[in-house]
CSV table of C-alpha atoms in Angstrom, one decimal:
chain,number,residue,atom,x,y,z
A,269,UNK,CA,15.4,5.8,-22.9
A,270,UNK,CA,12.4,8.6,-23.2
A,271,UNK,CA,9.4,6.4,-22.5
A,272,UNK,CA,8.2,4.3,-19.6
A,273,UNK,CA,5.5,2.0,-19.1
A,274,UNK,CA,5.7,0.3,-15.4
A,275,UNK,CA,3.2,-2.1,-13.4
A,276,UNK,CA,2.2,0.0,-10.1
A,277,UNK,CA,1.3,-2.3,-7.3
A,278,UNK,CA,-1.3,-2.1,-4.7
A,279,UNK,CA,-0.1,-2.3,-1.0
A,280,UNK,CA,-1.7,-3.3,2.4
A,281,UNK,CA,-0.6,-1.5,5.2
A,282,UNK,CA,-0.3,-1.4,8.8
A,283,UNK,CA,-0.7,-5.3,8.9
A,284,UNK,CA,-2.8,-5.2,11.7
A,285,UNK,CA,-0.4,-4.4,14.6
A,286,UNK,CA,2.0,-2.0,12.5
A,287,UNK,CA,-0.2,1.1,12.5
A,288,UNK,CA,2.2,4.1,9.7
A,289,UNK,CA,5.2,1.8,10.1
A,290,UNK,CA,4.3,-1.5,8.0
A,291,UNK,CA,3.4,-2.4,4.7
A,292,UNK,CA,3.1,-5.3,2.5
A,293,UNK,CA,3.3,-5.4,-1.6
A,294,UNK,CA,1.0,-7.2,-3.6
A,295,UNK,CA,1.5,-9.0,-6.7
A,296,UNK,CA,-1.8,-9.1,-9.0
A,297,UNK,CA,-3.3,-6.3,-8.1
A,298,UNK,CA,-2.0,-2.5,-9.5
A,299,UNK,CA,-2.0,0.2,-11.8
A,300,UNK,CA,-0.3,1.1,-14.6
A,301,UNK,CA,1.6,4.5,-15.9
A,302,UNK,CA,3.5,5.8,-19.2
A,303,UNK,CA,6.0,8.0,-18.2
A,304,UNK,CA,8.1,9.8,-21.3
A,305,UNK,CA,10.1,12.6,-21.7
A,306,UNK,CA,9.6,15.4,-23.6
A,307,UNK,CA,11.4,19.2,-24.7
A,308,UNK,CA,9.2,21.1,-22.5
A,309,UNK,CA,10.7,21.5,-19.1
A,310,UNK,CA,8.3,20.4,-16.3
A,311,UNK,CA,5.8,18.2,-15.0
A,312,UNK,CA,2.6,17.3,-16.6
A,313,UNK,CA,-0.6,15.1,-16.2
A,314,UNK,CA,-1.7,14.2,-19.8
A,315,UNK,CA,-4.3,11.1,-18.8
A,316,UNK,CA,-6.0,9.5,-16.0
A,317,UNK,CA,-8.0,6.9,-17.4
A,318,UNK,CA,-10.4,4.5,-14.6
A,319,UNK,CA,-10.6,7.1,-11.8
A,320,UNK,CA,-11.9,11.1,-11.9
A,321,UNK,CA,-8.3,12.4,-10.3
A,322,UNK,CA,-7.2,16.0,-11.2
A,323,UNK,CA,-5.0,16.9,-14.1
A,324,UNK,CA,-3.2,20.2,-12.2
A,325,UNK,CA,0.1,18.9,-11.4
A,326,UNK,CA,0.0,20.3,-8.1
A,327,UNK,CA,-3.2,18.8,-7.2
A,328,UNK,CA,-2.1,15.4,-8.3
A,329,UNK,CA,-0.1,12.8,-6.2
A,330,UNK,CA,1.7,11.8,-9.1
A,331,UNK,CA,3.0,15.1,-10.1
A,332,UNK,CA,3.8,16.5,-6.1
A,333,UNK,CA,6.3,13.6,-6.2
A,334,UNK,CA,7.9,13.8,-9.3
A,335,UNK,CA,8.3,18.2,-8.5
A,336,UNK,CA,10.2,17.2,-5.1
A,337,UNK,CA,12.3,14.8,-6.6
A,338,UNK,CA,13.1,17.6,-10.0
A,339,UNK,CA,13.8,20.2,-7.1
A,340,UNK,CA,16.2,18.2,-4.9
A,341,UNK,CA,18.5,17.8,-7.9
A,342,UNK,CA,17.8,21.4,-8.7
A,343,UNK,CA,16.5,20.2,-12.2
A,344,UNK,CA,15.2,22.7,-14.1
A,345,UNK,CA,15.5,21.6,-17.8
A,346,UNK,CA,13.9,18.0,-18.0
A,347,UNK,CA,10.5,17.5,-19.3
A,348,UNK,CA,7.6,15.0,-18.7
A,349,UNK,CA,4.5,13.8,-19.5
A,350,UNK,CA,2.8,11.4,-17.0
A,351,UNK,CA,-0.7,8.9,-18.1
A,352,UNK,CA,-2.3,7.0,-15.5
A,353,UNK,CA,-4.3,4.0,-15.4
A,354,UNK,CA,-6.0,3.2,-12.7
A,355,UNK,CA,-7.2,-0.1,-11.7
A,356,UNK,CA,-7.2,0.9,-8.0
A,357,UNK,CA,-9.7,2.9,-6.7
A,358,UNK,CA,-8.6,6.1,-4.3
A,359,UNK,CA,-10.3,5.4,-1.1
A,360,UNK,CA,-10.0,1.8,-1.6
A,361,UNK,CA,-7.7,1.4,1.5
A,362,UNK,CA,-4.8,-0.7,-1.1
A,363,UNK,CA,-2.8,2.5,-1.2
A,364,UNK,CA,-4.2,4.3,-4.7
A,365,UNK,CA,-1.8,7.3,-4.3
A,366,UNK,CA,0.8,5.8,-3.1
A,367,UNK,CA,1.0,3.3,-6.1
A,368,UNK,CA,0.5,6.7,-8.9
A,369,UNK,CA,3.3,8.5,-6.4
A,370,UNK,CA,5.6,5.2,-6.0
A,371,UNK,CA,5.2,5.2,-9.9
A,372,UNK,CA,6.0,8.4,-11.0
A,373,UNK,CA,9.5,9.0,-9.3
A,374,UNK,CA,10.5,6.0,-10.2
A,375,UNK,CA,9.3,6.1,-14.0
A,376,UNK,CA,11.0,9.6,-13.9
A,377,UNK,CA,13.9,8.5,-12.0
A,378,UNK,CA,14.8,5.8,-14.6
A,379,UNK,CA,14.5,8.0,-17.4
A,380,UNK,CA,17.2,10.1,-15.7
A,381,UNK,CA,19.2,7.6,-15.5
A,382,UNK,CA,19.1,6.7,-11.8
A,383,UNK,CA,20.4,9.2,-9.8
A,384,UNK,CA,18.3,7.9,-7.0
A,385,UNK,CA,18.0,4.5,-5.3
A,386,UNK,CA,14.7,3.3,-4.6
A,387,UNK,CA,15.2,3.6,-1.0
A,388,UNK,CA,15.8,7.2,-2.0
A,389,UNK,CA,12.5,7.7,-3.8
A,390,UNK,CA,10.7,6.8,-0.6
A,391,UNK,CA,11.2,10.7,0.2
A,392,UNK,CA,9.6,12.2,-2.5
A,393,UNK,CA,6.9,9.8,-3.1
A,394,UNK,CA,6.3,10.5,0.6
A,395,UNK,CA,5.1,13.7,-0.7
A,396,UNK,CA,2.0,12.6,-2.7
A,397,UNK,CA,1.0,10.8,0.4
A,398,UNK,CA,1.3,14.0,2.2
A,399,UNK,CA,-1.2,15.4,-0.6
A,400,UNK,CA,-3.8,12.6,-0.2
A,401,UNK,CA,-4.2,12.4,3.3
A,402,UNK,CA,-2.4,15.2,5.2
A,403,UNK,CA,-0.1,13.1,6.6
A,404,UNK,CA,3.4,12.3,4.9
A,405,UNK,CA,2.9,8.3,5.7
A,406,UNK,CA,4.9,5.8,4.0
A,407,UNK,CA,4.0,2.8,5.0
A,408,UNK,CA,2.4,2.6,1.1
A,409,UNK,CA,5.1,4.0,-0.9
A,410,UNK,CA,7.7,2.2,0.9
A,411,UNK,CA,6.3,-1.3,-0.2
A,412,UNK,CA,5.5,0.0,-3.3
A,413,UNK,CA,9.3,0.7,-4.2
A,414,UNK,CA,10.9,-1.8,-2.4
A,415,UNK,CA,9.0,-4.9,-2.6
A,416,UNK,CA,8.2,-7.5,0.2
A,417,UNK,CA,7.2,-6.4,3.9
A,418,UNK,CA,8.7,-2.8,5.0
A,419,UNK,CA,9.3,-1.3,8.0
A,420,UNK,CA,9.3,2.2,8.9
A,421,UNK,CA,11.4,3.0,11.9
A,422,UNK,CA,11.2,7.1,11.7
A,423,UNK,CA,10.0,9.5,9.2
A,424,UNK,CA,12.0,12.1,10.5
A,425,UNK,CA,14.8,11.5,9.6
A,426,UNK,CA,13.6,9.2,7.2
A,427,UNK,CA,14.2,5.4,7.7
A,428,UNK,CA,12.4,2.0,6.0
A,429,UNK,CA,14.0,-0.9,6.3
A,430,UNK,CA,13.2,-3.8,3.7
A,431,UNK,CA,11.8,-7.1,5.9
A,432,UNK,CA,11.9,-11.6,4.9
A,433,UNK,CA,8.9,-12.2,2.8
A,434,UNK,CA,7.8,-15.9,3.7
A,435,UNK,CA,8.0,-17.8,0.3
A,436,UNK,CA,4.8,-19.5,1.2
A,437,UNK,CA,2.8,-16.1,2.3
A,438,UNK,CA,-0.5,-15.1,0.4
A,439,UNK,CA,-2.4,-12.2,0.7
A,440,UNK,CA,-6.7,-12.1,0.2
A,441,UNK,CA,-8.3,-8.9,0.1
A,442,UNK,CA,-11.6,-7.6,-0.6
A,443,UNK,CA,-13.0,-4.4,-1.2
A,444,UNK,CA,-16.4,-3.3,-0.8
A,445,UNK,CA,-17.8,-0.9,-2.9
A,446,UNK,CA,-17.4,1.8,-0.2
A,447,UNK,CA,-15.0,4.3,0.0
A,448,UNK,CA,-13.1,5.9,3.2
A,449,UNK,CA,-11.0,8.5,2.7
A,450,UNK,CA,-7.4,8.0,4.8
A,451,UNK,CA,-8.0,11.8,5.9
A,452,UNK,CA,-11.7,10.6,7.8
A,453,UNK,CA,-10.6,7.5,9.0
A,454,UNK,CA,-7.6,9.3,10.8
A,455,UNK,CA,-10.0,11.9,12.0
A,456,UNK,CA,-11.6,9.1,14.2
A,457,UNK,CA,-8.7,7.8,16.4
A,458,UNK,CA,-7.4,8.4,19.7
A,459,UNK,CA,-5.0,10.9,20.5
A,460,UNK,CA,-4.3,8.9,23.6
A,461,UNK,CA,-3.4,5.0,24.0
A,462,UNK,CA,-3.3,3.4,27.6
A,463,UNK,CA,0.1,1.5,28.5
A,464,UNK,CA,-1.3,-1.5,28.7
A,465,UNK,CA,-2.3,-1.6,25.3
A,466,UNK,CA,0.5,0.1,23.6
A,467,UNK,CA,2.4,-2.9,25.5
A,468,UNK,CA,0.8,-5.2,23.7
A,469,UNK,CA,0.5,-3.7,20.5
A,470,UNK,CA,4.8,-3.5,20.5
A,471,UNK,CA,5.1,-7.1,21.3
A,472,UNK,CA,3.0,-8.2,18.3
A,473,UNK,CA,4.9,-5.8,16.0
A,474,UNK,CA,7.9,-7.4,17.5
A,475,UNK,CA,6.9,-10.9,17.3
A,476,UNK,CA,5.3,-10.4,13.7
A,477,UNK,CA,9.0,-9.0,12.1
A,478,UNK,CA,10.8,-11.8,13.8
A,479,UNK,CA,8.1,-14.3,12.5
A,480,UNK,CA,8.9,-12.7,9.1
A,481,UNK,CA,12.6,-13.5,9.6
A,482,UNK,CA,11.8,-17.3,10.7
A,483,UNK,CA,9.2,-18.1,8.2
A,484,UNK,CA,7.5,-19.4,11.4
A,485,UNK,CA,3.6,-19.2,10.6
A,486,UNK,CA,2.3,-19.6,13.6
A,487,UNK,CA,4.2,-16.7,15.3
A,488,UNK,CA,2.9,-14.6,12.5
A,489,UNK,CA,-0.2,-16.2,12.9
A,490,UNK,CA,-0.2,-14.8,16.8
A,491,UNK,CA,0.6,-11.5,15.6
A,492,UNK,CA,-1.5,-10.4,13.3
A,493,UNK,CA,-3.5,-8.3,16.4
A,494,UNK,CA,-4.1,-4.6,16.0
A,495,UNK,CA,-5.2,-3.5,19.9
A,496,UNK,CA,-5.4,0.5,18.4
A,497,UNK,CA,-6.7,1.2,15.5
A,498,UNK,CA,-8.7,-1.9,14.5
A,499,UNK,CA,-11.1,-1.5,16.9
A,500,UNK,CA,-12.5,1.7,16.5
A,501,UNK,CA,-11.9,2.3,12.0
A,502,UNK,CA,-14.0,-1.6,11.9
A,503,UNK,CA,-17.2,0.0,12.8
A,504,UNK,CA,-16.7,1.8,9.3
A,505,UNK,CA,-16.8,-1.4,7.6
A,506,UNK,CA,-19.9,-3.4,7.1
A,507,UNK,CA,-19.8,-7.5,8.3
A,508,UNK,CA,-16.0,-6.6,9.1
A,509,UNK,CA,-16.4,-9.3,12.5
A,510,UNK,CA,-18.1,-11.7,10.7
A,511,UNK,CA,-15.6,-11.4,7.6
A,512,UNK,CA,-12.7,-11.9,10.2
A,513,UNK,CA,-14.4,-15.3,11.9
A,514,UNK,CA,-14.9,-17.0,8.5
A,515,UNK,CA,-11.7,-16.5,7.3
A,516,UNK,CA,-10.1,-17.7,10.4
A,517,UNK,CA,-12.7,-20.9,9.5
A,518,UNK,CA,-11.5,-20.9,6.6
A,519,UNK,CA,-7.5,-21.3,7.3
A,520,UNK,CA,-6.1,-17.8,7.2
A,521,UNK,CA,-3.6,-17.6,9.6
A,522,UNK,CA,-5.2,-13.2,10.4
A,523,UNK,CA,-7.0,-10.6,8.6
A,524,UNK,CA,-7.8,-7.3,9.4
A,525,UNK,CA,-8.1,-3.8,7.7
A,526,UNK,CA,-6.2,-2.6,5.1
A,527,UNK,CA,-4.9,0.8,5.3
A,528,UNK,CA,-7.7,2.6,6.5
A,529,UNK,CA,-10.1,0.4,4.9
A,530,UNK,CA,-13.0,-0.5,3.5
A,531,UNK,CA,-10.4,-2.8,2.3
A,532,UNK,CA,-10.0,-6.3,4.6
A,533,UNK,CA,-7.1,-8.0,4.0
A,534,UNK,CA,-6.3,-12.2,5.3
A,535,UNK,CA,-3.3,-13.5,5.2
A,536,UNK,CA,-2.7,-17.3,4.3
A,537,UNK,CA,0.1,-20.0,3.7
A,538,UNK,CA,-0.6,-21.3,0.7
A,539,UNK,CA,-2.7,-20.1,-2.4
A,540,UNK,CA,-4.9,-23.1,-1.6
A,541,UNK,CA,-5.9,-21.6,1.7
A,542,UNK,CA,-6.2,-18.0,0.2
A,543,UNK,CA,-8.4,-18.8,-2.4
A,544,UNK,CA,-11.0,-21.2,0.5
A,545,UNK,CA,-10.0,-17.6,2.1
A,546,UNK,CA,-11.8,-15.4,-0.9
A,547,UNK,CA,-14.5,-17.9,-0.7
A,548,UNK,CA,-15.9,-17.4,2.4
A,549,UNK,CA,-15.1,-13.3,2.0
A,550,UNK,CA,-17.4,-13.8,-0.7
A,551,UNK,CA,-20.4,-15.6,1.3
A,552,UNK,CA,-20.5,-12.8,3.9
A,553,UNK,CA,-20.9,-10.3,1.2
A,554,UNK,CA,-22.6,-12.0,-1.1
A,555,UNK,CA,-25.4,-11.8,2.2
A,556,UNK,CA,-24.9,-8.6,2.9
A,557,UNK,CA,-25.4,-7.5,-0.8
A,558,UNK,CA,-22.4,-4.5,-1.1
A,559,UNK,CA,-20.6,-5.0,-4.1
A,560,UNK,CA,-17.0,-6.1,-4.0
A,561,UNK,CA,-14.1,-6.5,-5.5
A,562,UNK,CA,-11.8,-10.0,-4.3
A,563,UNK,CA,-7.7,-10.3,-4.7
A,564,UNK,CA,-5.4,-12.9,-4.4
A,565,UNK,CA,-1.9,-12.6,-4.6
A,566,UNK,CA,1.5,-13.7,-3.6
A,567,UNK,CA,3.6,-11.2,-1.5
A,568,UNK,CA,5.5,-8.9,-4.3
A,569,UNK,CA,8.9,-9.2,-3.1
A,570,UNK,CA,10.1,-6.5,-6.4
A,571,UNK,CA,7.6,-3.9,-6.4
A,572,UNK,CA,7.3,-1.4,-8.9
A,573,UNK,CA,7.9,-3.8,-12.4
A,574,UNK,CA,8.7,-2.1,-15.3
A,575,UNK,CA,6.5,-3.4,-18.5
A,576,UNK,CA,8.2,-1.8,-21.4
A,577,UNK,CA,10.6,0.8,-22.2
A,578,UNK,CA,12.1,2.7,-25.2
């Protein structure tokens, strides 16, 4: 095999309560990348077509991940040549970076024949992440690769474990025409959280896995709380309350932000409810008048899907 071409999704994470340690895939919504080999040795960034993103391969998410990966098996000889299309929009708050870093090692990693898992990947994909925001986060890349709801216990060491997707679980997201970069939005939290809250906050992350495990929607339904973070990033994003109430109207069994926003993700059983779930996203923006985009798509249980190889 010397070419690549692979489907790159988009992910929501945190899920409301799991702020850095959970992460969802979805299923409609992604880029895509042509990975190949060539005889020079290296790494480097030949297209970016959708998105102005830098070239330099050390300036690009793509090509920090696919250098820490080359080193750690002290590759020196291999060649590549990485094109991006992007369909997601950095900023977008449906993890951008993490679906070109997610991509690239594993593009690159099949063309050498596997010498990682995709569990493995996590670690070096973490690295773009690391790059975009500051922060080496992977409660993106971790979806991305593994498909499905992850969970990240520890980055240090590093440890994601893969959770039950539902069968019946959509996932509705829109996303204004806005953009908030991951580094601002962190800038704005607390450094401190009372006990009281954080109490809270651990039994929804706790009910919301085991609701996962159970398929019981209503559990999930419960969960789907963020006590942290929600409260102060939502002033970033315009009707976010209102958004929230009508899809609850509307049969979605939570929403909240995704990632850092502007993006605002519902969740739904059904696709019946998560399309009567788009709909009445689309009402409160349509009166607001910001320009959106609207996804709806069943949990990606896969990941990374490869389109074509050669």
């Amino acid at each position: 095999m010397n070419e690549i071409k692979l489907f790159c999704p988009g992910t929501i994470a945190n899920v409301s309560c799991g702020f850095d340690v959970l992460g969802l895939c979805l299923d409609t919504t992604g880029d895509e990348m042509v990975i190949r080999k060539v005889a020079t040795p290296g790494v480097k960034i030949t297209k970016i077509v959708g998105q102005d993103l830098p070239l330099a391969t050390k300036k690009n998410v793509a090509g920090v991940a696919v250098l820490a990966m080359l080193e750690k098996l002290n590759n020196t000889t291999d060649g590549f040549e990485i094109e991006i299309y992007k369909n997601i929009k950095p900023g977008s708050g449906i993890g951008s970076s993490a679906a070109s870093s997610a991509g690239a090692v594993y593009g690159v990693n099949e063309l050498l024949g596997k010498p990682f898992s995709n569990h493995d990947l996590i670690e070096f994909a973490v690295k773009g992440e690391e790059l975009a925001s500051g922060v080496p986060h992977a409660d993106n890349v971790a979806p991305a690769l593994l498909g499905g709801f992850t969970l990240v216990r520890s980055t240090a060491p590093l440890d994601v474990i893969k959770l039950n997707t539902p069968s019946q679980l959509y996932a509705t997201v829109i996303h204004p025409q806005i953009e908030v970069k991951t580094a601002d939005a962190r800038q704005i939290l607390k450094s401190k959280v009372r006990l009281k809250t954080a109490i809270t906050q651990w039994g929804n992350i706790g009910a919301l896995v085991s609701a996962l495990y159970t398929e019981d929607y209503d559990l999930l339904s419960r969960s789907l709380h963020d006590e942290i973070v929600e409260p102060i990033r939502s002033i970033l994003i315009p009707a976010f309350d209102k958004v929230k109430e009508e899809c609850k109207n509307a049969g979605a069994l939570g929403s909240g932000i995704s990632g850092s926003g502007p993006s605002i993700f519902a969740l739904s059983k059904g696709e019946e409810t998560a399309i009567k779930v788009a709909e009445a996203m689309k009402a409160v923006y349509d009166k607001v008048g910001v320009a959106y985009d609207i996804h709806i798509s069943k949990i990606n249980d896969q990941g990374i899907k490869i389109v074509s190889s050669n």
